[in-house]
C-alpha positions as a Markdown table, in Angstrom:
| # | Residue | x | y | z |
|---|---|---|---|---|
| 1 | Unk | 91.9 | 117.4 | 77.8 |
| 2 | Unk | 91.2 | 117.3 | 81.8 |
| 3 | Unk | 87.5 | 116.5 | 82.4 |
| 4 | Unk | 86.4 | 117.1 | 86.0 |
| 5 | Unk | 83.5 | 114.3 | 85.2 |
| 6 | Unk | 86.2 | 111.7 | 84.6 |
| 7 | Unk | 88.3 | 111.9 | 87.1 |
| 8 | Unk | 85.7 | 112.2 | 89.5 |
| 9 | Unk | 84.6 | 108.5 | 87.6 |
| 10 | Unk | 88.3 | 107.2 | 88.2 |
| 11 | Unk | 88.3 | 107.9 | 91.4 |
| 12 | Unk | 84.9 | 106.9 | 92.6 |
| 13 | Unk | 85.8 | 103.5 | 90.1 |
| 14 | Unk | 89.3 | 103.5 | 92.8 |
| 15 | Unk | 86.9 | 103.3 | 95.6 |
| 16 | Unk | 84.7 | 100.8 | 95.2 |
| 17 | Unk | 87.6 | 98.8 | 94.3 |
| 18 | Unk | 88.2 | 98.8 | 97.7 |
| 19 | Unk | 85.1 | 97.5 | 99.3 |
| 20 | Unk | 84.8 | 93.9 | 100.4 |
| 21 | Unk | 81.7 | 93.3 | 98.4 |
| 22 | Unk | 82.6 | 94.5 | 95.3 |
| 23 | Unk | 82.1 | 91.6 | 92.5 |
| 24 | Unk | 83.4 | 91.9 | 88.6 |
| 25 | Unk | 81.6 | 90.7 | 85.5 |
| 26 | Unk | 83.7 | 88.2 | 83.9 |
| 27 | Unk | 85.1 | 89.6 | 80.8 |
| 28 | Unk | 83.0 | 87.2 | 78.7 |
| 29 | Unk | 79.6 | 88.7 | 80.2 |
| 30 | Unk | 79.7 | 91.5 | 77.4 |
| 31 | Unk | 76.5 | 93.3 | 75.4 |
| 32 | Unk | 76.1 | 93.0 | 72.0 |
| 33 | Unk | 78.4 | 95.4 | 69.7 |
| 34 | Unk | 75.4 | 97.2 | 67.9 |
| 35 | Unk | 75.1 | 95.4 | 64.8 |
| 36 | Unk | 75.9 | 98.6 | 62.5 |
| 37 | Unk | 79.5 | 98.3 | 63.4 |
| 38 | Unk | 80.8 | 95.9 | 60.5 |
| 39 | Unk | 84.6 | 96.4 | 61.2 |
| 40 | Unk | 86.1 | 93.7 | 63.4 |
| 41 | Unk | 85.8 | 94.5 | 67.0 |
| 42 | Unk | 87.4 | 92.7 | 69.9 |
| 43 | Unk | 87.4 | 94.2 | 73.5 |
| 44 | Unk | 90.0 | 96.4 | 73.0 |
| 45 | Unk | 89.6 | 97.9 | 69.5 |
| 46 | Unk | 87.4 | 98.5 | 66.9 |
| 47 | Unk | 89.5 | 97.9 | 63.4 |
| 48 | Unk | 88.3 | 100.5 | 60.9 |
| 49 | Unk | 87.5 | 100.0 | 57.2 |
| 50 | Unk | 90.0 | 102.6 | 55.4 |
| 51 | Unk | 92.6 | 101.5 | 52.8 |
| 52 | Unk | 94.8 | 103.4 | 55.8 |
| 53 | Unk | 94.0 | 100.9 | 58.7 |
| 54 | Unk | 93.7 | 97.9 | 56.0 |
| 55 | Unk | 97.2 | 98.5 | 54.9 |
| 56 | Unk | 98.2 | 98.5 | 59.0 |
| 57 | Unk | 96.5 | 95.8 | 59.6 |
| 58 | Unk | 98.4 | 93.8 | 56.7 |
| 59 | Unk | 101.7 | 95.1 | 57.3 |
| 60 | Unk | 101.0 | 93.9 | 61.1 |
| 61 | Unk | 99.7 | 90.3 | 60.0 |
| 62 | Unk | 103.5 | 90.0 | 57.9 |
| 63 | Unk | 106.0 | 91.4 | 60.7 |
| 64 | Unk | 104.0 | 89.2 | 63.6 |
| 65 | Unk | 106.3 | 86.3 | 62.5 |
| 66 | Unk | 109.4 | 87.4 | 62.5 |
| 67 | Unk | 111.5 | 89.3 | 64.6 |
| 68 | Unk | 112.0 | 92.5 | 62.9 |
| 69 | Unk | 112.7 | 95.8 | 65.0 |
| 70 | Unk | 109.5 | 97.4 | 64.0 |
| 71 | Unk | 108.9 | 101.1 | 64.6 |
| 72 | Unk | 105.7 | 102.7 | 65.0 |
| 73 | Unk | 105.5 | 105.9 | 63.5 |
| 74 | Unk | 102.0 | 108.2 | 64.3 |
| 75 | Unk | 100.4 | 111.1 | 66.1 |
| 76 | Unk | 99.5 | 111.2 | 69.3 |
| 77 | Unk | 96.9 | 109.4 | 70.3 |
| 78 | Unk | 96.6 | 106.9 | 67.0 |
| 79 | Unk | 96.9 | 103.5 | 69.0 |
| 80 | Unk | 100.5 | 102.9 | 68.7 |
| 81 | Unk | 100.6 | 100.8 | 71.9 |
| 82 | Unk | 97.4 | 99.0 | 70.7 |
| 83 | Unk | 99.6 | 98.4 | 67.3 |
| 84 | Unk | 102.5 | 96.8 | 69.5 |
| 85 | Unk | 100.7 | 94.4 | 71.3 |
| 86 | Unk | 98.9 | 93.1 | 68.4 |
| 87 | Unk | 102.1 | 92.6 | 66.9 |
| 88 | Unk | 103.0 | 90.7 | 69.7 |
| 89 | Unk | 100.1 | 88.9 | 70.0 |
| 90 | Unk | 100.2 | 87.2 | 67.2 |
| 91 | Unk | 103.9 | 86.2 | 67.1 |
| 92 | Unk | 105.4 | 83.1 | 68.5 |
| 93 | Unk | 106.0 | 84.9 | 71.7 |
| 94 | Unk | 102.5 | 85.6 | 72.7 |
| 95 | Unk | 102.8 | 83.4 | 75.8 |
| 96 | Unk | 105.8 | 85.6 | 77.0 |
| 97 | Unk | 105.5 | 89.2 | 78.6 |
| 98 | Unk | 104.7 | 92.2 | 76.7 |
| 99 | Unk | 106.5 | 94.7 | 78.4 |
| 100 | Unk | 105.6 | 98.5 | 78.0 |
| 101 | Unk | 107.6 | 101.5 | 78.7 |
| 102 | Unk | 107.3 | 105.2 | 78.1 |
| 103 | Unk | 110.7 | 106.3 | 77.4 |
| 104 | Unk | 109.5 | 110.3 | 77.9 |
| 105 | Unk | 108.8 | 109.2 | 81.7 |
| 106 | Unk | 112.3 | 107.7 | 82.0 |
| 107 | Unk | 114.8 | 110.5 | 84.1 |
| 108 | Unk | 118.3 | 110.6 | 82.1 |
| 109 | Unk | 120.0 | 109.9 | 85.6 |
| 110 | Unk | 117.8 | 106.5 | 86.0 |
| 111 | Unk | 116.8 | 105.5 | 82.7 |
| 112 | Unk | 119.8 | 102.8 | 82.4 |
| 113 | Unk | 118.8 | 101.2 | 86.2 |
| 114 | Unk | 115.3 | 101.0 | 84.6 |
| 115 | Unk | 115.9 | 99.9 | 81.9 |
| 116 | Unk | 118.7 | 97.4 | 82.4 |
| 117 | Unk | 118.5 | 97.0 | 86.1 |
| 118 | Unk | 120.6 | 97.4 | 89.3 |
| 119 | Unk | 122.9 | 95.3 | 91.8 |
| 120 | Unk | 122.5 | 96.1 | 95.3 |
| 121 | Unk | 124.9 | 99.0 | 96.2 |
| 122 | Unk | 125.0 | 100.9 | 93.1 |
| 123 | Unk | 124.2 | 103.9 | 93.9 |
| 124 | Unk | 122.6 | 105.7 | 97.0 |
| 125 | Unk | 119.1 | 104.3 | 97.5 |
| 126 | Unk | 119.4 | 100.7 | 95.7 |
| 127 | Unk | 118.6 | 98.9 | 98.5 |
| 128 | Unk | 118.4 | 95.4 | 96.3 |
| 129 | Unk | 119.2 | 94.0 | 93.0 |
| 130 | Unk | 116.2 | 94.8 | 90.7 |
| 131 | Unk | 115.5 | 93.9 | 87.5 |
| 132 | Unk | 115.2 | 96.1 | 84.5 |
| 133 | Unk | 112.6 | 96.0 | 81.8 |
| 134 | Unk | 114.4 | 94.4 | 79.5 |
| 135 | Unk | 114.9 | 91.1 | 81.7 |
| 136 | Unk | 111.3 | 91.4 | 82.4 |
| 137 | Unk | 110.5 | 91.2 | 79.0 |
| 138 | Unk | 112.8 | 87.7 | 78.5 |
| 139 | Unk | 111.5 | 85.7 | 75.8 |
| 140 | Unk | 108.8 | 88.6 | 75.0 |
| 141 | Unk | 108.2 | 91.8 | 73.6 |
| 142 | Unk | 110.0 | 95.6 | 75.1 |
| 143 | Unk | 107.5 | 98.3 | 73.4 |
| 144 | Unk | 109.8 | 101.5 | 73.9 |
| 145 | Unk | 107.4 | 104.4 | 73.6 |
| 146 | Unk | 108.5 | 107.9 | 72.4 |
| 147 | Unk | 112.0 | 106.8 | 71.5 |
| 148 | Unk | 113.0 | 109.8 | 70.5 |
| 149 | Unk | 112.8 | 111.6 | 74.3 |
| 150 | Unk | 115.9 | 109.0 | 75.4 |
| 151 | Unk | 118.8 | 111.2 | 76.1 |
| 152 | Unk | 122.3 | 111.1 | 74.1 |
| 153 | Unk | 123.9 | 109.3 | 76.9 |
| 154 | Unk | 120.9 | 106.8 | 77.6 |
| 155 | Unk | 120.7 | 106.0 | 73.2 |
| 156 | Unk | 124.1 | 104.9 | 73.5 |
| 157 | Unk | 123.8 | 102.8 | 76.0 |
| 158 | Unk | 120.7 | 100.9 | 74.4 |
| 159 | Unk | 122.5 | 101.4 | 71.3 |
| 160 | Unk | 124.9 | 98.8 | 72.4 |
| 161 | Unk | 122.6 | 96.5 | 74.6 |
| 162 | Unk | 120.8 | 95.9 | 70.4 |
| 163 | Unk | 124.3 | 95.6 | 68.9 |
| 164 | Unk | 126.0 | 93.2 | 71.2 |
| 165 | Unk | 122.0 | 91.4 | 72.5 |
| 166 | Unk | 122.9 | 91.7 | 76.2 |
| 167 | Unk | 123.3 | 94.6 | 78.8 |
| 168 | Unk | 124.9 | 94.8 | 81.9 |
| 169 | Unk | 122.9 | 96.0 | 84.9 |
| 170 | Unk | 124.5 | 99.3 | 86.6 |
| 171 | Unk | 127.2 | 98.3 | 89.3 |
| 172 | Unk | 127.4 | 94.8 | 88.1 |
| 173 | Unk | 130.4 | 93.1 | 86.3 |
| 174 | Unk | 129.2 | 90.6 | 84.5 |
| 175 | Unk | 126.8 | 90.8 | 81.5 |
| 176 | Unk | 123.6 | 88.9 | 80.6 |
| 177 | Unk | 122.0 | 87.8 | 77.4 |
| 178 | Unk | 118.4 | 88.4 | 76.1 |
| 179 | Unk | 116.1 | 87.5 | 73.9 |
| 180 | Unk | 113.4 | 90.2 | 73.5 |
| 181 | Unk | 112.1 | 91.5 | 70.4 |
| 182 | Unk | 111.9 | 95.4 | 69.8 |
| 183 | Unk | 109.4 | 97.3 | 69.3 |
| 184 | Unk | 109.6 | 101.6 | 69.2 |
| 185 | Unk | 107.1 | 104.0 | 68.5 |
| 186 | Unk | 107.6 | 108.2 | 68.1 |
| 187 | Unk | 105.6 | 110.8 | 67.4 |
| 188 | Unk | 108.1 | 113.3 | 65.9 |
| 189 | Unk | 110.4 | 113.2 | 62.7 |
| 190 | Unk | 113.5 | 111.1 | 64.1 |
| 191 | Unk | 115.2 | 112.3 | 60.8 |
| 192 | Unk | 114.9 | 115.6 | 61.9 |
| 193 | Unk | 115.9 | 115.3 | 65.3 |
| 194 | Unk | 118.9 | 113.4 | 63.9 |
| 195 | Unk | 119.8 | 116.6 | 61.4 |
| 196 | Unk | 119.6 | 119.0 | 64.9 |
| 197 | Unk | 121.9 | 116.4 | 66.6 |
| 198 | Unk | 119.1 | 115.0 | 69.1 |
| 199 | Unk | 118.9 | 112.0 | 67.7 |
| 200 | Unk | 121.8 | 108.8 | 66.7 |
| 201 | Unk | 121.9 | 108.0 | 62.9 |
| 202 | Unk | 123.0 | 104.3 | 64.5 |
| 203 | Unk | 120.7 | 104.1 | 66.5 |
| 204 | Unk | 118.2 | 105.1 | 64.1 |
| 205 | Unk | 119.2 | 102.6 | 61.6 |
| 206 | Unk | 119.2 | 99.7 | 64.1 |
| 207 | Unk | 115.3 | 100.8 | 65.0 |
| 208 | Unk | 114.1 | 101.4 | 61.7 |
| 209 | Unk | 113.8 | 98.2 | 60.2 |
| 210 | Unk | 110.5 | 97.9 | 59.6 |
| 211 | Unk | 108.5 | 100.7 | 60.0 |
| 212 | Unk | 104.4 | 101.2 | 59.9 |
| 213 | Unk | 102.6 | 104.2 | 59.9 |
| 214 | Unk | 99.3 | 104.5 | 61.8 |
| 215 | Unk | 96.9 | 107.4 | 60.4 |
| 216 | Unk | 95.4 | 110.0 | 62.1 |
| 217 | Unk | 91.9 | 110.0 | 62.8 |
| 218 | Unk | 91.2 | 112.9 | 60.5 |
| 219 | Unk | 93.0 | 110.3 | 57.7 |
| 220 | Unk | 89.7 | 107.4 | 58.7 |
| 221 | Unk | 87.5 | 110.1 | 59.4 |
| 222 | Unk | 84.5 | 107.9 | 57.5 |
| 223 | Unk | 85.0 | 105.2 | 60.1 |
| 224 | Unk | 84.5 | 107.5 | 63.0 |
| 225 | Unk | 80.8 | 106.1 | 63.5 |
| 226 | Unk | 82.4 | 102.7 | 64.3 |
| 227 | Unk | 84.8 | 104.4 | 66.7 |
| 228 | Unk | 82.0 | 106.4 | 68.3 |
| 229 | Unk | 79.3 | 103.2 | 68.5 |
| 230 | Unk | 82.7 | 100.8 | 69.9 |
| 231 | Unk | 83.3 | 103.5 | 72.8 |
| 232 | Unk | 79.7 | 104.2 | 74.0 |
| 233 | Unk | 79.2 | 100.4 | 74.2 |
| 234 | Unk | 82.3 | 100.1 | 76.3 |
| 235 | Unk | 81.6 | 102.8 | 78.1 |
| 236 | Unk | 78.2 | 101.4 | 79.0 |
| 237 | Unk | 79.8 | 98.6 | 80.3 |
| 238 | Unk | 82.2 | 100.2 | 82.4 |
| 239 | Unk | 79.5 | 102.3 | 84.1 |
| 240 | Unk | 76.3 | 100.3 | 83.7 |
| 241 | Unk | 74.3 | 103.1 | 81.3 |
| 242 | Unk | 72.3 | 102.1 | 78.0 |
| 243 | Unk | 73.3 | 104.9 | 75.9 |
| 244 | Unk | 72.6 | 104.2 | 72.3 |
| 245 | Unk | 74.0 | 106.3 | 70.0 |
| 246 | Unk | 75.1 | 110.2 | 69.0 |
| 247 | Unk | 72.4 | 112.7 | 67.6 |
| 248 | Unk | 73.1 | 113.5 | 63.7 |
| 249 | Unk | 74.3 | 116.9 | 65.0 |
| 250 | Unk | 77.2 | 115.4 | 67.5 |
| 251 | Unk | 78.4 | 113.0 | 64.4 |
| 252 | Unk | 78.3 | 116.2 | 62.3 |
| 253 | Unk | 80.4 | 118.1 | 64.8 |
| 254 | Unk | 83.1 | 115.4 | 65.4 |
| 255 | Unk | 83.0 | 114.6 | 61.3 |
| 256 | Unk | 84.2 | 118.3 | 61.2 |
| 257 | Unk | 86.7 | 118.7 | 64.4 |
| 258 | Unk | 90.5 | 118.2 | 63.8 |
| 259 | Unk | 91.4 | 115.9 | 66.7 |
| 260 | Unk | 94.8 | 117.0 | 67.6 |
| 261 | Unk | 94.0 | 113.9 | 70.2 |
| 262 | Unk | 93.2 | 111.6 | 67.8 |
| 263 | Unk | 91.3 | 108.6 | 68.5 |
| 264 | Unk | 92.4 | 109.0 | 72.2 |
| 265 | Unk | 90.8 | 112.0 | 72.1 |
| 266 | Unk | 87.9 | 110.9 | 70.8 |
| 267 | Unk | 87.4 | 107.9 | 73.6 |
| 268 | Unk | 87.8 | 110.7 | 76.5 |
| 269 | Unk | 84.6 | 112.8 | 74.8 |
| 270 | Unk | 83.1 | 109.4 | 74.4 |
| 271 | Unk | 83.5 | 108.6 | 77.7 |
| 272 | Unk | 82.6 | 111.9 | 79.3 |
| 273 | Unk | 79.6 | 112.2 | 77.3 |
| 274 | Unk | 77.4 | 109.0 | 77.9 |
| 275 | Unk | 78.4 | 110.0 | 81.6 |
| 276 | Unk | 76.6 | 113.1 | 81.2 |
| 277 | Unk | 73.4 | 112.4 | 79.0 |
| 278 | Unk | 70.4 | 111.2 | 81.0 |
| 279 | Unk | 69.0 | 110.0 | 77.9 |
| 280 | Unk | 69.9 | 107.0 | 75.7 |
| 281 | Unk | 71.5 | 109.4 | 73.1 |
| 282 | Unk | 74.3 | 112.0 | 73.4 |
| 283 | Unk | 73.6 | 115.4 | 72.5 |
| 284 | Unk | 75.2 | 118.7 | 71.6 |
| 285 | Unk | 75.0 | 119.6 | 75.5 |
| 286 | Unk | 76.9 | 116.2 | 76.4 |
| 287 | Unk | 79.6 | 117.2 | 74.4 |
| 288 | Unk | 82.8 | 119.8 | 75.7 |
């Protein structure tokens, strides 16, 4: 959801990045997580304590370390990118680029110049060679978000890049090696889109090789507290409030919401809330 609130925060956050005087807080000059969160918290997540995000968790520790084609299956909104660069950062090529890209923002006419690259000339508008993700990724980790909105065409073509390890940008000649491990992620039932004819069975084979499922936050909804406690702390940082905690009522609320967002979701309310309440605790009012 689109909160008027929060984009007006982006943007006044976009403008006082501009101005000469502006000074960040190194990222070690963090508060506190309130002590009642016992799940292991870093600055970017808060790790739950369901069987659920356990059995993640341990499924993640065993693929780090080798370079299995792991695919992240989930809902919207469970962490899936969060997922892929823990996987990443605890393999062997943590000190090499993690490379994100959201294959539903890719058009079918440019996806194989973005993905694989260009030489000068190739078509009208490629003013020089450019590199695609998957040399920008060399020695790393390509995340390939929503797999499953690549066209026909643009499946075969990556298709062939994993079969044979090296693609070929568009206009050039010559092909070039890679070393990059994979990592996908969908939100949709690739089998089915394979039965409707959407989808490669090849390709699906090659991507599937190990695959983890992330819950949905309705599936940990006991650990929400340490979700909600782990984004009104960030929050505070970002925007210099002391906001403490959720009424019984709010907790009540969100125990009984579905999330169709998940825990994305979840952080936006978050978010918008303790930048509503003029109090050091979020109430029904702060809430949308």
């Amino acid at each position: 959801p689109i909160f008027p609130e929060e984009i007006l925060l982006h943007v006044e956050r976009a403008l006082d990045q501009n101005k000469p005087d502006n000074v960040k807080l190194p990222k070690k000059q963090t508060k506190e997580i309130p002590k009642k969160i016992t799940a292991h918290v870093t600055d970017e997540f808060v790790l739950g304590n369901s069987e659920f995000v356990k059995n993640v968790e341990l499924l993640i520790n065993k693929v780090a370390q080798t370079n299995f084609t792991v695919m992240l299956i989930g809902e919207s909104g469970t962490g899936k990118e969060v997922a892929a660069k823990r996987i990443h950062n605890k393999s062997k090529r943590n000190n090499k680029p993690f490379v994100a890209v959201d294959c539903g923002a890719l058009s079918e006419e440019l996806a194989g110049s973005e993905l694989f690259g260009h030489v000068k000339g190739a078509f009208t508008g490629a003013l020089f060679d450019k590199k695609g993700f998957f040399e920008q990724a060399e020695g790393g980790t390509i995340f390939l978000d929503e797999i499953g909105n690549l066209s026909l065409e643009n499946q075969i073509k990556l298709l062939r890049a994993l079969q044979e390890k090296q693609i070929r940008r568009v206009g050039d000649e010559k092909s070039i090696q890679f070393d990059v491990r994979i990592i996908t992620a969908t939100n949709e039932n690739l089998e089915k889109a394979i039965s409707k004819g959407d989808f490669r069975t090849d390709l699906y084979h090659r991507i599937n090789e190990f695959p983890i499922y992330l819950p949905s936050l309705q599936e940990q909804i006991d650990d929400i507290e340490l979700f909600v406690d782990f984004f009104i702390n960030q929050t505070n940082l970002e925007i210099q409030k002391e906001v403490k905690k959720c009424d019984d009522e709010v907790i009540a609320i969100f125990r009984k919401y579905s999330w169709p967002g998940n825990i994305r979701e979840l952080k936006n309310v978050i978010r918008r809330a303790v930048l509503l309440t003029d109090n050091d605790k979020i109430s029904v009012n702060n809430i949308p």
